[in-house]
Coordinates of C-alpha atoms in Angstrom, one line a residue:
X1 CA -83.8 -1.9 123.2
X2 CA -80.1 -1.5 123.2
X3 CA -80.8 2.0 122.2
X4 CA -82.5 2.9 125.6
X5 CA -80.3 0.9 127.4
X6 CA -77.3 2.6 126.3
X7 CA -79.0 5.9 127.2
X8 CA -79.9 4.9 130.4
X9 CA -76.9 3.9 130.9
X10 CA -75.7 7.1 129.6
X11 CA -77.9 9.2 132.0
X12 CA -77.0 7.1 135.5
X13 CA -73.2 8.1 134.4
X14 CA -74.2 11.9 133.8
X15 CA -76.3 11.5 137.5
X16 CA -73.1 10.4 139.2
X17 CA -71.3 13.1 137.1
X18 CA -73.9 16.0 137.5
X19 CA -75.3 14.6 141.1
X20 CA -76.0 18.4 141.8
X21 CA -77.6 19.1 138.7
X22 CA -81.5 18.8 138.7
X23 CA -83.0 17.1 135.8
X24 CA -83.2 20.5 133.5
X25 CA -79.2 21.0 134.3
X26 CA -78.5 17.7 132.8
X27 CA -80.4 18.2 129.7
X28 CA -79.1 21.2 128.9
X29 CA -75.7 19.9 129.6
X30 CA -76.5 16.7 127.6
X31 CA -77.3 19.3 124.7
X32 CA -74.3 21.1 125.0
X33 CA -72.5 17.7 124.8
X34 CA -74.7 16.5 121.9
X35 CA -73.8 20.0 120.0
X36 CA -70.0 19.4 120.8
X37 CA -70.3 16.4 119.8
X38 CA -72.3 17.2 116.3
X39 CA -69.6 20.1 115.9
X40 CA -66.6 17.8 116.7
X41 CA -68.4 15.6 114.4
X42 CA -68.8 17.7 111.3
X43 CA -65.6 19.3 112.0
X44 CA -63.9 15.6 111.6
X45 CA -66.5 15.4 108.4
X46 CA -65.0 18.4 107.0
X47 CA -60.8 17.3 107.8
X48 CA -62.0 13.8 106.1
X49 CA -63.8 15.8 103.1
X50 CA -59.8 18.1 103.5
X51 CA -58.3 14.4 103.4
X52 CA -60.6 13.3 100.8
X53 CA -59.4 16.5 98.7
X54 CA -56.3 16.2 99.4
X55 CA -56.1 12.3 98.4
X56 CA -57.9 13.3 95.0
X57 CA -55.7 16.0 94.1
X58 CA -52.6 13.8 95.4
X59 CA -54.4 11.4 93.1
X60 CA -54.7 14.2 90.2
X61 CA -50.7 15.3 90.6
X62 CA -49.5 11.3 90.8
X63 CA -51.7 11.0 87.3
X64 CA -50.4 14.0 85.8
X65 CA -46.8 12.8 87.4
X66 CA -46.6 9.8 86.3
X67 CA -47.8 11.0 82.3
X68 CA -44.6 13.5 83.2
X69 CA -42.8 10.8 83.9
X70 CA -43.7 8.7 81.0
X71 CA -43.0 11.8 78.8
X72 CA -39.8 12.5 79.6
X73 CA -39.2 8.2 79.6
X74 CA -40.4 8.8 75.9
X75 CA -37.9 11.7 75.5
X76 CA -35.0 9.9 77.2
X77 CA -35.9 7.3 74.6
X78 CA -36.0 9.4 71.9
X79 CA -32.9 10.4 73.2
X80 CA -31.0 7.3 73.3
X81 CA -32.7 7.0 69.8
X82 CA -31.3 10.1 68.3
X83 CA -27.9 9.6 70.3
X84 CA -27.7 5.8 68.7
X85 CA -28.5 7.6 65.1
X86 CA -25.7 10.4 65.9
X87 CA -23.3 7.9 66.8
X88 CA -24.3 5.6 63.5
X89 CA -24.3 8.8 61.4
X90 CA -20.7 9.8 63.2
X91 CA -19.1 6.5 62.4
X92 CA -20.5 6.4 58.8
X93 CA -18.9 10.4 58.3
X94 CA -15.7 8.6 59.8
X95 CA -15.8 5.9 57.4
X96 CA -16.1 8.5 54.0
X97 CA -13.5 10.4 55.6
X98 CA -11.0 7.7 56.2
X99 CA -12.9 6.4 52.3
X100 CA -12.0 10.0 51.2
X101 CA -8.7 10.3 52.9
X102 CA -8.0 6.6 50.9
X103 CA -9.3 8.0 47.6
X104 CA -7.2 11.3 48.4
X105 CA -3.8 9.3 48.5
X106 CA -5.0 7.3 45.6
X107 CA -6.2 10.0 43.4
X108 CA -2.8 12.0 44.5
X109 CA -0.4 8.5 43.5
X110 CA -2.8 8.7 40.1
X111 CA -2.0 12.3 39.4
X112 CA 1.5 11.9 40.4
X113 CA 2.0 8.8 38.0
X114 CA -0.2 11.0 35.4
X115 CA 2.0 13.4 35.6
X116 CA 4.8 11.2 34.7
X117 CA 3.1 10.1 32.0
X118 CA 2.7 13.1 30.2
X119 CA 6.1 14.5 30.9
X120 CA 7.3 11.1 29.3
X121 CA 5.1 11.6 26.8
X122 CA 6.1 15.1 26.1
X123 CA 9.4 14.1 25.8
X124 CA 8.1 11.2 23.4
X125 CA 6.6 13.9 21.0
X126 CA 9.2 16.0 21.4
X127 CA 11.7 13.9 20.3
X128 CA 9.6 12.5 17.4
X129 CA 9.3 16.1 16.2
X130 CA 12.8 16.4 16.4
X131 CA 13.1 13.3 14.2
X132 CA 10.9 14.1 12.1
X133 CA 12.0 17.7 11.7
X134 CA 15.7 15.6 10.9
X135 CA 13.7 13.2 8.9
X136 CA 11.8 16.3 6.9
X137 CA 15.3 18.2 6.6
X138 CA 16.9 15.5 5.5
X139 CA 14.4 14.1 2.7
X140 CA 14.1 17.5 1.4
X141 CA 18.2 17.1 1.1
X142 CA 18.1 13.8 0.1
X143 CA 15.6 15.6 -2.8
X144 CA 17.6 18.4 -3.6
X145 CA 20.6 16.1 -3.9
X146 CA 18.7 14.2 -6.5
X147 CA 17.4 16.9 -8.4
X148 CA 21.1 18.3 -8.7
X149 CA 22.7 15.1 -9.8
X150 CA 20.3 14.2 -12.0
X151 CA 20.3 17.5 -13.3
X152 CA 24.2 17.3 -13.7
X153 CA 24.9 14.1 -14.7
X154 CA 22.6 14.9 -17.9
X155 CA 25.5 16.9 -19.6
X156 CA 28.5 14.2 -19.5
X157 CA 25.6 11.5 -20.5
X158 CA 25.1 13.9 -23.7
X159 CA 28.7 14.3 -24.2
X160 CA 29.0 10.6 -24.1
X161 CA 25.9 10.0 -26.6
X162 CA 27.4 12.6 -28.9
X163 CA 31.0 10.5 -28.9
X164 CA 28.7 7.4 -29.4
X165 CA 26.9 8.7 -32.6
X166 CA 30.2 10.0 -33.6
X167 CA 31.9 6.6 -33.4
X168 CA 28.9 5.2 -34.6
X169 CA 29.3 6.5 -37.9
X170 CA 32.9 6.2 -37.7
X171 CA 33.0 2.5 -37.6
X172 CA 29.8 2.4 -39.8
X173 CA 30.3 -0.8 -41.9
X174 CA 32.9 -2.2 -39.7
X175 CA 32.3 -6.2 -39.9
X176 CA 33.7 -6.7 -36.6
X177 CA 31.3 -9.0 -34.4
X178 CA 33.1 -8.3 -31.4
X179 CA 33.1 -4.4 -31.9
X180 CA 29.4 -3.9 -33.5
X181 CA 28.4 -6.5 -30.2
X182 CA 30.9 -4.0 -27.7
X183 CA 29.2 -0.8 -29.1
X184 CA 25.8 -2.1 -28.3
X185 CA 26.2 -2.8 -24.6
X186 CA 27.6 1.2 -24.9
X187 CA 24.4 2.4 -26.6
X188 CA 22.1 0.3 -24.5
X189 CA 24.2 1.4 -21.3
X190 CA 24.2 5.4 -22.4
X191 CA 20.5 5.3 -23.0
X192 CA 19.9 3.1 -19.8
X193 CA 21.8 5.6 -17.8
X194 CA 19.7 8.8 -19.4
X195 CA 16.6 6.8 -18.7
X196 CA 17.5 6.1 -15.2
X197 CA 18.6 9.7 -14.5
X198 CA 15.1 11.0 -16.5
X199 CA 13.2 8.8 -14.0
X200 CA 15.2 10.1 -11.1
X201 CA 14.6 13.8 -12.1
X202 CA 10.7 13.5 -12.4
X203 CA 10.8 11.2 -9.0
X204 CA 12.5 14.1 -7.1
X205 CA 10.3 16.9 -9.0
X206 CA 6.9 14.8 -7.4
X207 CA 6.0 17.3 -4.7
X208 CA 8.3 20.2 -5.5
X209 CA 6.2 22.2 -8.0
X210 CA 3.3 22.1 -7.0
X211 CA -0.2 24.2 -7.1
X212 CA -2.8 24.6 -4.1
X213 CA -5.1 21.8 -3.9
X214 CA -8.7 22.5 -5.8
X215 CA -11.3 20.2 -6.3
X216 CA -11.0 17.0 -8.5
X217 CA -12.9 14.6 -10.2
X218 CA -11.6 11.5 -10.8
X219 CA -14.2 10.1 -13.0
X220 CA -12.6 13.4 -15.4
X221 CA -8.9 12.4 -14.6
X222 CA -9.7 8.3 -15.8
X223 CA -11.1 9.7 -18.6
X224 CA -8.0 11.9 -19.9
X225 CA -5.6 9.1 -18.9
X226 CA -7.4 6.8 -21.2
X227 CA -7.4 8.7 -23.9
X228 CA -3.2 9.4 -23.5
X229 CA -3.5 5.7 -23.1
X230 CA -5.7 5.1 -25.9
X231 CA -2.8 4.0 -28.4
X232 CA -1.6 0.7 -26.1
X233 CA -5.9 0.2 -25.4
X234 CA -5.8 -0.5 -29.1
X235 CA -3.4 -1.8 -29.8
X236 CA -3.8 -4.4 -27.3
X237 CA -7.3 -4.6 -27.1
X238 CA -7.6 -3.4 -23.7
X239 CA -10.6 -2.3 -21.5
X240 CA -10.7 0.1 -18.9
X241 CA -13.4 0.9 -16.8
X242 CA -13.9 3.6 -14.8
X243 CA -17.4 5.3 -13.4
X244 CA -18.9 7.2 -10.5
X245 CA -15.1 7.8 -8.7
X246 CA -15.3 10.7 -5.9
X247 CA -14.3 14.2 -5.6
X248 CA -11.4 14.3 -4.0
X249 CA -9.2 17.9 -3.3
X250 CA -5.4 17.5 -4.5
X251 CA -2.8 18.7 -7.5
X252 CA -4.3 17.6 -11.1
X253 CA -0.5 16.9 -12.2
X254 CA 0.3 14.5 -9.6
X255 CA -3.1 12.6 -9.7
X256 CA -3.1 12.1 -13.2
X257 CA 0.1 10.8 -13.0
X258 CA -1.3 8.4 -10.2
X259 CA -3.8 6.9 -12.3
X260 CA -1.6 6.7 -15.7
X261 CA 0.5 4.9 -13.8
X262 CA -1.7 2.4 -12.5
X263 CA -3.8 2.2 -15.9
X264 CA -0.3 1.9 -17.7
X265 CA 1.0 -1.1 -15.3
X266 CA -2.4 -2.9 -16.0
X267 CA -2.1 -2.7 -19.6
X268 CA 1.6 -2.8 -19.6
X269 CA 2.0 -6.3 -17.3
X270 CA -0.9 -8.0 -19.2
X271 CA -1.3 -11.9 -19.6
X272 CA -2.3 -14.2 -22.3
X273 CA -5.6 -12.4 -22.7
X274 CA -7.0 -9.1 -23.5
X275 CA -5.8 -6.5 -20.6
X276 CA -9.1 -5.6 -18.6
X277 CA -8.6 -2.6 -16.3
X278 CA -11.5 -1.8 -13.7
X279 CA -11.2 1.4 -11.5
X280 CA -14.0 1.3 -8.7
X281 CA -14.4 3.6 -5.2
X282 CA -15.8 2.9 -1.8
X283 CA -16.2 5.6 1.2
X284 CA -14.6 4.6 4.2
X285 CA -14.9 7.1 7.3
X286 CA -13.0 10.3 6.3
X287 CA -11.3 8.9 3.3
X288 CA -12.2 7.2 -0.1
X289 CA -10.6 3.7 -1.3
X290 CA -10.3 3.8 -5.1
X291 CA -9.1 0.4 -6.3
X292 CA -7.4 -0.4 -9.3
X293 CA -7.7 -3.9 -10.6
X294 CA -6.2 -6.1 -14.1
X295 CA -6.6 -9.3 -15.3
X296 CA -2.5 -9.4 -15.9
X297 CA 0.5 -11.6 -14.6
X298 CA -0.1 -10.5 -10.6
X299 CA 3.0 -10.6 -8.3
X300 CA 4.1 -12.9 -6.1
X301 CA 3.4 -12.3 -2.4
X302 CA 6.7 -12.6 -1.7
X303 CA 7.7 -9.9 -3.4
X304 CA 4.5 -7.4 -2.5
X305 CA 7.0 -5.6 0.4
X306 CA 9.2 -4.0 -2.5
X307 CA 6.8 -2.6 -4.7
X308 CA 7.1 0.6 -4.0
X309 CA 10.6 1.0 -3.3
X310 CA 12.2 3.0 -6.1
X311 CA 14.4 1.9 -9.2
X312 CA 12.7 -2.1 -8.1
X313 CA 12.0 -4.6 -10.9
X314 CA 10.1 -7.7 -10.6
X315 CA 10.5 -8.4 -14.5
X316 CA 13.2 -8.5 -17.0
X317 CA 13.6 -5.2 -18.8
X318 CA 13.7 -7.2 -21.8
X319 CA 9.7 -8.8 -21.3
X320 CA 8.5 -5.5 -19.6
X321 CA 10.9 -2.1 -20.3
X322 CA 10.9 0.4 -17.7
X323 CA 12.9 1.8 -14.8
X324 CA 11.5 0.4 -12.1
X325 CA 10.2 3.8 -10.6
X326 CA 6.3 4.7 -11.8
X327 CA 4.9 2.7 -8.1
X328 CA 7.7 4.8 -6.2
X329 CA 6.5 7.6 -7.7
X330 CA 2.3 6.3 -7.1
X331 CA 3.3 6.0 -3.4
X332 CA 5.0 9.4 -3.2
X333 CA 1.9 11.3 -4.4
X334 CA -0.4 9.3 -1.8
X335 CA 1.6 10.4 1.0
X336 CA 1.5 13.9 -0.5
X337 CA -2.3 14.1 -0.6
X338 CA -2.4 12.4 3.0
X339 CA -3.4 9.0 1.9
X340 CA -1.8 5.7 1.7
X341 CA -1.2 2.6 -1.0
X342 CA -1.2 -0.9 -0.7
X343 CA -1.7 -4.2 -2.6
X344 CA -4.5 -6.7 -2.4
X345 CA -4.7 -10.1 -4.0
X346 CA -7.9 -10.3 -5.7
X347 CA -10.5 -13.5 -3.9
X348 CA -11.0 -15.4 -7.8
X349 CA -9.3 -15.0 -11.1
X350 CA -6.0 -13.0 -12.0
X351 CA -4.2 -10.3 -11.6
X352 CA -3.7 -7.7 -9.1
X353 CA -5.0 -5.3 -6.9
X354 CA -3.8 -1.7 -6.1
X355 CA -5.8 0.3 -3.2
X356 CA -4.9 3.6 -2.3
X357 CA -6.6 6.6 0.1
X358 CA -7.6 10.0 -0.5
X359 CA -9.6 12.8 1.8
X360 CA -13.2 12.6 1.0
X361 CA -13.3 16.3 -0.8
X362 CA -15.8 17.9 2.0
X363 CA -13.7 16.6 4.9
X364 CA -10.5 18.2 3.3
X365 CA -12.7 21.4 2.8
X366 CA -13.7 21.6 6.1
X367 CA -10.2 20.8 7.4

C-alpha cells in the first residue's frame, strides 16, 4: 500500500507539474525520468564500483607499502646491526693497534737491550780470547822456559856429580862421621836435584811431541802397562783389573803414561794389605768416565785440592820416593785430549778414587 500511495502521490505532483500534458505526455515523460534516473543510477553504480576499485587497489598499494615499509625497517635494522658490528670490529682493530703499537715499543726496548747484550758479550769473548790468547802464549813460554832450564841445568848437575864421585873416592876410607854424614846430604841433594829436573823435562815435553790422534783401545793400553808394571805386581802381590774400557781417539804415548801413572800410584801408595787395582768405564753423553780405584792409604779430603798441582807431596820421600809430579803430568794429558780429572772418595772400604774424561771415539771422529 505505501507503494501506490507514494505513486499516486507521485502522479498528482507530475499533474500539477505537467497540467498540460494529457495522460500519454506524462507517461512518456515519467519514462524519460525513470530512464534518467536508471542511467543516473548505474552511472553512480559504476563511480561506486570506480570507488570500490580504487579503495581495493588503495588497499593493494597500502599492503604492498606497508611490506616496503617493513623491508626497509628490516634493512635499517640490519643496518644499525651491521653499523653496531663495524663499530665493535673498529674498536677491537683500535685495541690491536694500540696492543701492537705497546708490543712495538716493547719488542723495540727488547731489541735495544738485546743488542746491548751482545755487544757486551762480544766484548766478553773478545776479551777472554785475548786472555786466553795471553794465557796460551804465555804457557807455551812458561813451557819453553822449562824445557830450556831443565835442559841447561843438566850439565852443571853432571859437573857437580862428577866432583862428587871424584871426592868420593878421594876421601874413601875417611873415618870422619861428620864428613861421610856431610857428603851424603851432597849425594842425596845432587841426585834429588837431577831427579827434580828429569821430572821437569818430561813434564814440559807432555804435549810438545806429539802424533795425530788415531784410535785407541784402552783395554790394550791396561794391558801393556801391567806388564811394564808386572815386576812391583809381584813383587807385591798386586791385582789389577782391567776389562771392556772404550775406544777412545788420542796419542798412545801420553795415554799410556796416564794409566802407568795411575796403576803405579795404586800399587805404589798401598796399605797393609795386598794392593788391588780396578780400572772400570761408564758412558756419559759425549764422553767416557774411566775410573781408577785401590785399596791403599787414600788421601785426606783436605788435601784433594793439591793433587794435581806439580812437584806436591802428600808423603815423606822417605815412606813413598818420587817427585811429586806423575798426577801433574795425569792432569796435563786430560786437558790435552779434551777431558778432565778429579778425585772421588770411594762409598765403603779404602782407598781412592781417580775419575777422568775422554771423547767417546765416534764423537771425536765425527767432530
Amino acid at each position: 500500500m505505501t507503494g501506490s500511495n507514494d505513486l499516486a502521490l507521485v502522479n498528482s505532483e507530475l499533474a500539477e507539474i505537467l497540467p498540460d500534458f494529457g495522460p500519454n505526455s506524462m507517461n512518456l515523460a515519467l519514462l524519460n525520468i525513470l530512464e534518467d534516473f536508471t542511467s543516473e543510477r548505474n552511472r553512480l553504480h559504476d563511480t561506486q564500483r570506480a570507488i570500490m576499485n580504487i579503495l581495493d587497489d588503495f588497499g593493494s598499494e597500502r599492503a604492498y607499502l606497508e611490506t616496503t615499509q617493513r623491508a626497509v625497517l628490516n634493512i635499517l635494522e640490519d643496518f644499525y646491526s651491521e653499523r653496531t658490528l663495524l663499530e665493535t670490529t673498529q674498536k677491537a682493530v683500535l685495541n690491536i693497534l694500540e696492543d701492537f703499537d705497546y708490543e712495538r715499543v716493547r719488542v723495540s726496548g727488547a731489541n735495544e737491550k738485546l743488542r746491548t747484550e751482545i755487544d757486551e758479550r762480544i766484548s766478553v769473548e773478545k776479551a777472554l780470547i785475548d786472555k786466553g790468547a795471553a794465557l796460551a802464549r804465555s804457557n807455551a813460554e812458561l813451557e819453553q822456559f822449562a824445557y830450556i832450564a831443565s835442559h841447561d841445568l843438566q850439565a852443571p848437575l853432571r859437573t857437580i856429580s862428577s866432583f862428587v864421585e871424584i871426592l868420593s873416592e878421594t876421601i874413601e876410607g875417611v873415618n870422619d862421621e861428620t864428613v861421610n854424614r856431610h857428603f851424603t846430604y851432597i849425594v842425596d841433594g845432587v841426585t834429588r836435584m837431577q831427579d827434580l829436573i828429569k821430572a821437569l823435562l818430561e813434564y814440559s815435553r807432555v804435549g810438545r811431541e806429539t802424533l795425530p790422534f788415531r784410535l785407541l783401545s784402552c783395554t790394550s793400553i791396561c794391558v801393556e802397562v801391567m806388564r811394564d808394571l808386572q815386576a812391583s805386581i809381584d813383587e807385591f802381590g798386586a791385582k789389577v783389573h782391567c776389562e771392556n774400557l772404550p775406544n777412545v781417539m788420542g796419542d798412545y804415548t801420553m795415554l799410556r803414561q796416564l794409566f802407568q801413572n795411575l796403576i803405579g800410584n795404586g800399587i805404589k801408595f798401598r796399605g797393609d794389605r795386598a794392593p788391588e787395582v780396578a780400572i772400570t768405564a761408564e758412558k756419559s753423553g759425549k764422553m767416557w768416565i774411566i775410573r781408577v780405584r785401590d785399596n791403599g792409604v787414600g788421601i785426606d779430603p783436605q788435601w784433594v785440592p793439591k793433587l794435581f798441582i806439580i812437584f806436591q807431596r802428600l808423603q815423606t820421600r822417605q815412606k813413598y820416593p818420587g817427585t811429586g809430579i806423575g798426577l801433574a803430568i795425569c792432569k796435563k794429558i786430560v786437558d790435552f785430549h779434551g777431558g778432565k780429572i778429579w778425585v772421588e772418595q770411594p762409598t765403603s772400604g779404602s782407598g781412592i778414587i781417580f775419575a777422568f774424561s775422554l771423547p767417546d771415539a765416534n764423537e771425536a771422529f765425527h767432530s
